C-alpha positions in Angstrom: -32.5 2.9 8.6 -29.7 5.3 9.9 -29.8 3.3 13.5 -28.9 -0.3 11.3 -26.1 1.3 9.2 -24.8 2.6 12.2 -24.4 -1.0 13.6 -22.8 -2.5 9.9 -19.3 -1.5 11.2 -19.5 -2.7 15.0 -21.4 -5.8 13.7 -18.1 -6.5 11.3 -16.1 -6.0 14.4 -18.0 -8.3 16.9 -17.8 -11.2 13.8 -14.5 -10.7 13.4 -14.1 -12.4 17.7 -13.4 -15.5 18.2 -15.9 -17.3 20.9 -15.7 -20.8 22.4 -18.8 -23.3 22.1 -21.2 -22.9 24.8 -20.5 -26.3 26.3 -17.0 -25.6 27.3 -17.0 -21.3 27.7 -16.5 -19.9 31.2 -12.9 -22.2 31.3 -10.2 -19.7 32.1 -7.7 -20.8 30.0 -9.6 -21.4 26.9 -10.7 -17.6 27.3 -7.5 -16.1 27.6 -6.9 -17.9 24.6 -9.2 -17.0 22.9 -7.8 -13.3 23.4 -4.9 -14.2 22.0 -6.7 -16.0 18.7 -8.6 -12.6 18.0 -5.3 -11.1 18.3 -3.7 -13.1 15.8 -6.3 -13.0 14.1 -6.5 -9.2 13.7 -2.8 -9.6 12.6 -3.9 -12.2 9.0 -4.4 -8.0 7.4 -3.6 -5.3 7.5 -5.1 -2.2 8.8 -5.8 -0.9 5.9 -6.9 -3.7 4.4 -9.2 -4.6 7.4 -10.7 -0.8 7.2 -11.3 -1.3 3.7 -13.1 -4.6 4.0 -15.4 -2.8 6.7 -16.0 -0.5 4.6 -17.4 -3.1 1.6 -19.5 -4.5 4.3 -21.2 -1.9 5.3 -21.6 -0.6 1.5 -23.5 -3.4 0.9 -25.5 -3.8 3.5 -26.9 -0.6 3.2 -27.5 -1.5 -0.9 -29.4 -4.3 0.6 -31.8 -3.1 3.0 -32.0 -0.2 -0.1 -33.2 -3.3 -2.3 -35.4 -4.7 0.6 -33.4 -7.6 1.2 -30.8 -8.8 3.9 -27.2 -9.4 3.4 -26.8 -12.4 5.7 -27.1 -15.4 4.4 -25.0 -14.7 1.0 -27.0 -15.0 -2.3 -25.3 -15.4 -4.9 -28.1 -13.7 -7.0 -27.9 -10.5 -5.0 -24.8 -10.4 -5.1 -24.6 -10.9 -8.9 -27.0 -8.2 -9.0 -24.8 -5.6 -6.5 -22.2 -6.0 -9.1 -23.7 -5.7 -11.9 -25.0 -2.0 -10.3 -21.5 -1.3 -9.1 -20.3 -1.6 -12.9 -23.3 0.4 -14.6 -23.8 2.7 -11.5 -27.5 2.7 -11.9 -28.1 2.8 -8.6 -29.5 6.4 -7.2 -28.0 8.2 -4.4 -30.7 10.0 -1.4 -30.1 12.7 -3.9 -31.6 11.1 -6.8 -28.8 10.9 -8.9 -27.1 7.8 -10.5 -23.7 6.8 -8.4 -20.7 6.6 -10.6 -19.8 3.2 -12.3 -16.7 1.4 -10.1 -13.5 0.5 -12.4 -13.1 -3.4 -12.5 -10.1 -3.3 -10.4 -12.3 -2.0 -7.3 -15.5 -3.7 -7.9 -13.3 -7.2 -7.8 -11.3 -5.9 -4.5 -15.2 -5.4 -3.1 -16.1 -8.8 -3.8 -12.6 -10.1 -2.2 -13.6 -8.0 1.0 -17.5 -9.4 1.1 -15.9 -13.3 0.7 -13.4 -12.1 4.0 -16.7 -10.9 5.7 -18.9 -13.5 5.0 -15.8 -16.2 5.9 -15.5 -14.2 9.5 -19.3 -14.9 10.1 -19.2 -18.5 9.4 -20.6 -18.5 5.8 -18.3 -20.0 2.4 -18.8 -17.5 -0.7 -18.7 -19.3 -3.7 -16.9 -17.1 -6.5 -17.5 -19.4 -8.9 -20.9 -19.9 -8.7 -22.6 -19.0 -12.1 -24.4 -15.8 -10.8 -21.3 -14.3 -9.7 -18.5 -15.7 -12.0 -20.6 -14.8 -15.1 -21.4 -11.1 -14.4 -18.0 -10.8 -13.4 -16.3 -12.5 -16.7 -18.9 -10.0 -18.3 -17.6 -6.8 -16.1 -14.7 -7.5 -17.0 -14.6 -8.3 -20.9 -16.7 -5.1 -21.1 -15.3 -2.6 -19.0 -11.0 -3.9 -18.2 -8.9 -1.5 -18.9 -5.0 -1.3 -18.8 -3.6 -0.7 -15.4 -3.2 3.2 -15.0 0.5 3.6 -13.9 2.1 6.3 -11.7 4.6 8.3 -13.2 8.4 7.3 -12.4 10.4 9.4 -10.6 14.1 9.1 -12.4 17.4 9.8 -11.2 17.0 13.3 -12.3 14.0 13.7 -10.8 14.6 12.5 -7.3 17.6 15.3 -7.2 15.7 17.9 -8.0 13.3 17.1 -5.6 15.8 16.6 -3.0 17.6 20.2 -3.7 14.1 22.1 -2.9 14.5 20.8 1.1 15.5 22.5 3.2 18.5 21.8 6.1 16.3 21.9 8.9 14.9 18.6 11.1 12.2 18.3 9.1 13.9 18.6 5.7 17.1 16.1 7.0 14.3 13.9 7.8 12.0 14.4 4.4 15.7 14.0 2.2 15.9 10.8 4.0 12.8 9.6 3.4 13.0 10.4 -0.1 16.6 8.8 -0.9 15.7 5.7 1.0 12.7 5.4 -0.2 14.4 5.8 -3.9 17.7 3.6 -3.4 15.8 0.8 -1.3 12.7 0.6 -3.6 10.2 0.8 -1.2 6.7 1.1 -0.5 5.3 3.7 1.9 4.2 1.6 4.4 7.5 -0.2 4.7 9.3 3.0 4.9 7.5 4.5 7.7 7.3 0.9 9.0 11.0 0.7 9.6 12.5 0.8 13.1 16.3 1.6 15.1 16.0 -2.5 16.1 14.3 -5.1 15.9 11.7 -5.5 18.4 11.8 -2.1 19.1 7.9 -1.5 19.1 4.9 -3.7 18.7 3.9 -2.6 14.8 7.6 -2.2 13.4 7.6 -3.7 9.7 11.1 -3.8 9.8 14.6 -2.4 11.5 17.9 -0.9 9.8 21.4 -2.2 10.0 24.4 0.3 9.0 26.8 -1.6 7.7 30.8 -0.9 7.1 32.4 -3.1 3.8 35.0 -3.4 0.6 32.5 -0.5 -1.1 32.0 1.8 1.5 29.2 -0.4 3.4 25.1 0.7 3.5 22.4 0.7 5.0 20.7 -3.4 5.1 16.9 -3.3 5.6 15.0 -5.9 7.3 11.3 -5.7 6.1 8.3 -7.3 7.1 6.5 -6.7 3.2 3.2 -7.9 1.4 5.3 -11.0 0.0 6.9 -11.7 3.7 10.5 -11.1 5.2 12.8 -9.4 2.7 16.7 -7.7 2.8 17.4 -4.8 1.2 20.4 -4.0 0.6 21.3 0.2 0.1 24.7 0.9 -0.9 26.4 4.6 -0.1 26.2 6.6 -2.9 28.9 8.5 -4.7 28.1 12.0 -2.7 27.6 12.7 0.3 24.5 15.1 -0.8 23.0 12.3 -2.4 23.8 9.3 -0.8 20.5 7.7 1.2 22.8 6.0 3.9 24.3 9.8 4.9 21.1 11.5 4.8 19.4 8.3 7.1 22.7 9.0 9.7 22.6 13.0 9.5 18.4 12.1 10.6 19.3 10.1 13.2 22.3 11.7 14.9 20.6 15.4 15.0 16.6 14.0 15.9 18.7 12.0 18.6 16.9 8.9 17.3 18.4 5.7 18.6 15.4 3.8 19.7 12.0 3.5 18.0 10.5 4.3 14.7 13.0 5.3 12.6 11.0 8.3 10.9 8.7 10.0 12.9 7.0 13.3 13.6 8.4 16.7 14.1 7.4 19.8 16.5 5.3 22.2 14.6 9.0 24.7 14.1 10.7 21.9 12.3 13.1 21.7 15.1 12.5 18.5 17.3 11.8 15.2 16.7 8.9 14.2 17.9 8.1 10.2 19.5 5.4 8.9 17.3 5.6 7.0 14.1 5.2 9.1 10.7 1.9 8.1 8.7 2.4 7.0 5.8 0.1 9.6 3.9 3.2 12.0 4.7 5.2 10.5 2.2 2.5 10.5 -0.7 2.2 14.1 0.8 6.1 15.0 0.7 6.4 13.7 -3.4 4.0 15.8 -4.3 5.3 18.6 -2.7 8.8 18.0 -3.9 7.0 17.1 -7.3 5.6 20.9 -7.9 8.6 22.9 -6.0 11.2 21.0 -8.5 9.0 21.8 -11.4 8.6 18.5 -13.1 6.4 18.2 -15.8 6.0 22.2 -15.8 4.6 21.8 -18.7 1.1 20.5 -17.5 -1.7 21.9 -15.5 -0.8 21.5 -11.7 -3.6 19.2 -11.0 -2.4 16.7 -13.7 1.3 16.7 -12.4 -0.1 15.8 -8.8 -2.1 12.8 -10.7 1.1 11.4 -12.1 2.8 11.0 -9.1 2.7 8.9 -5.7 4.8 6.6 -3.4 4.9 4.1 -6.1 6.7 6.3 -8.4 10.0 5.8 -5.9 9.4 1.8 -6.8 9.0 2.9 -10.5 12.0 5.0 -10.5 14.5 2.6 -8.9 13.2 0.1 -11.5 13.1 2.4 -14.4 16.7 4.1 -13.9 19.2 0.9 -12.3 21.2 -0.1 -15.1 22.0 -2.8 -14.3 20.5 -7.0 -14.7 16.8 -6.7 -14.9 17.1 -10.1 -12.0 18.9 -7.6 -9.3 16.2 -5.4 -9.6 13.6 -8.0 -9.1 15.2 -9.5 -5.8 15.5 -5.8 -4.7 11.6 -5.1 -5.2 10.9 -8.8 -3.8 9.1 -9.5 -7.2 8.1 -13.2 -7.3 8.1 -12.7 -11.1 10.0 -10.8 -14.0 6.9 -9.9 -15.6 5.8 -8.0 -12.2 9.0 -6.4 -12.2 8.7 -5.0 -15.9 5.3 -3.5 -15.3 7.3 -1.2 -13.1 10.3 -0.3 -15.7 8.8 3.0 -17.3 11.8 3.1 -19.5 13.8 0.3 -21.0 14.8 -1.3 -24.2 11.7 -3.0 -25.1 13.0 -4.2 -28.5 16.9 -5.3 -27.5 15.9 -8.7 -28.1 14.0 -8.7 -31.3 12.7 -12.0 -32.2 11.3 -10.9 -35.7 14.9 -10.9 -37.3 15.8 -13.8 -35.6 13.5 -15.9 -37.0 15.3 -14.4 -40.4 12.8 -11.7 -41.7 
């Protein structure tokens, strides 16, 4: 059993190629092309993403074989079934004991990652078939609950955090990453993503531009996102202590940065920068840190404060505390919607346009 589950992964891998048809392989251009397909290919997701949907593979090929059956070709009745166990978590461990039920959120991203899996072995998953659109109409009437949303970060809060850094490399770099990451809205991955240039290395997600202008000039963000090319636009802020722009220079000019990723690693003292790119656990890592040492929400239990809080609570933030027209914040997230957009606003005057006195009662 161990010796098959140990092939799931590699076996996801090796479907994942692209090969030629037997008549015409052996022709060397049509095999260094094919090279470069897998390599685009690789490129349709994301790392993560691509880990992830390995991971669902091999998940349920194991709860297969567990079942007595095989995973290849799709049925839509096992796979009905695999969901249905995913939901109620009646399945039970080597240890005997019933696995916890998935939330509908992850049970629906497992099925997205088996359709990717079957699709890169040469098989078409029907979603809507009846055995697996029913039971998962029914997993989710029964067991949908509202999205669980990340605490905001707010103005306020994102000084305080800032103030327990300290002056060092590391902390220039960590009060840059954190007023960037505020001002420009961003996700983690596109943070650590971002590079000196464009073109700089082979996995940048985006480059900087420091810009002068009428206002003082900023910092304009070329990113690579989940919704395709976007600017960003990061204006200088009032202060020098907490303007994003300054702290992104003061990084640069004393890590000597002027190739490259744009945040990366430092030497165990703090002192020097290091060449490779920051991961972007750091900065779910450095919130909360900051988080705890600047107090917030003192007044609950340390493990709930840490559960409120990750790198989309910068997003959150910026959404929640710009005062300004609800459409500027929207471009500045790269929301395709306004309703996307709202979900992030923690804060706002939900009842500014009240529509029971205009219709007069």
């Amino acid at each position: 059993m161990s010796q098959r589950n140990d092939g799931d992964e590699s076996d996801q891998q090796e479907s994942a190629g692209i090969a030629l048809p037997s008549h015409i392989a052996g022709s060397g251009t049509l095999d260094r092309l094919v090279d470069t397909a897998r390599d685009y290919a690789r490129a349709a997701a994301s790392d993560n993403t691509l880990k992830a949907y390995a991971r669902d593979w091999a998940h349920f090929a194991r709860w297969c074989r567990m079942k007595g059956a095989e995973p290849l070709p799709p049925s839509p009745e096992m796979i009905g079934l695999y969901l249905a166990d995913l939901a109620s978590g009646m399945s039970l461990s080597p240890s005997q004991s019933a696995s916890r039920p998935l939330s509908v959120s992850t049970i629906d991203r497992r099925l997205s990652g088996l359709a990717w899996n079957y699709a890169q072995r040469g098989y078409t998953l029907d979603r809507k078939n009846r055995h697996i659109a029913t039971v998962m109409a029914g997993i989710k009437r029964k067991h949908a609950r509202p999205p669980v949303q990340k605490a905001a970060i707010l103005a306020e809060d994102i000084l305080a955090m800032v103030t327990t850094l300290p002056f060092d490399l590391r902390g220039l770099r960590d009060r840059a990453i954190l007023l960037l990451g505020y001002a420009g809205g961003l996700r983690r991955s596109e943070i650590v993503s971002l590079d000196v240039h464009r073109d700089d290395t082979p996995d940048s997600g985006g480059w900087i531009e420091i810009l002068d202008g009428k206002e003082g000039g900023g910092a304009l963000l070329t990113l690579n996102a989940k919704t395709g090319w976007r600017e960003v636009e990061v204006g200088r802020g009032s202060k020098d202590q907490t303007c994003p722009v300054h702290a992104l220079e003061q990084w640069l000019h004393f890590a000597k940065i002027d190739f490259g990723p744009v945040f990366t690693r430092t030497s165990r003292d703090g002192k020097r920068a290091l060449v490779g790119r920051l991961n972007d656990k750091h900065v779910a890592r450095l919130i909360k840190r900051t988080v705890l040492d600047a107090g917030l929400r003192a007044e609950l239990p340390e493990k709930d404060r840490l559960a409120l809080f990750s790198g989309h609570s910068l997003r959150a933030g910026l959404a929640s505390s710009a005062e300004v027209d609800e459409r500027y914040v929207q471009k500045h997230l790269g929301h395709a919607s306004a309703e996307m957009t709202r979900r992030y606003q923690r804060r706002r005057d939900r009842f500014r346009v009240n529509l029971t006195k205009a219709t007069g009662l």
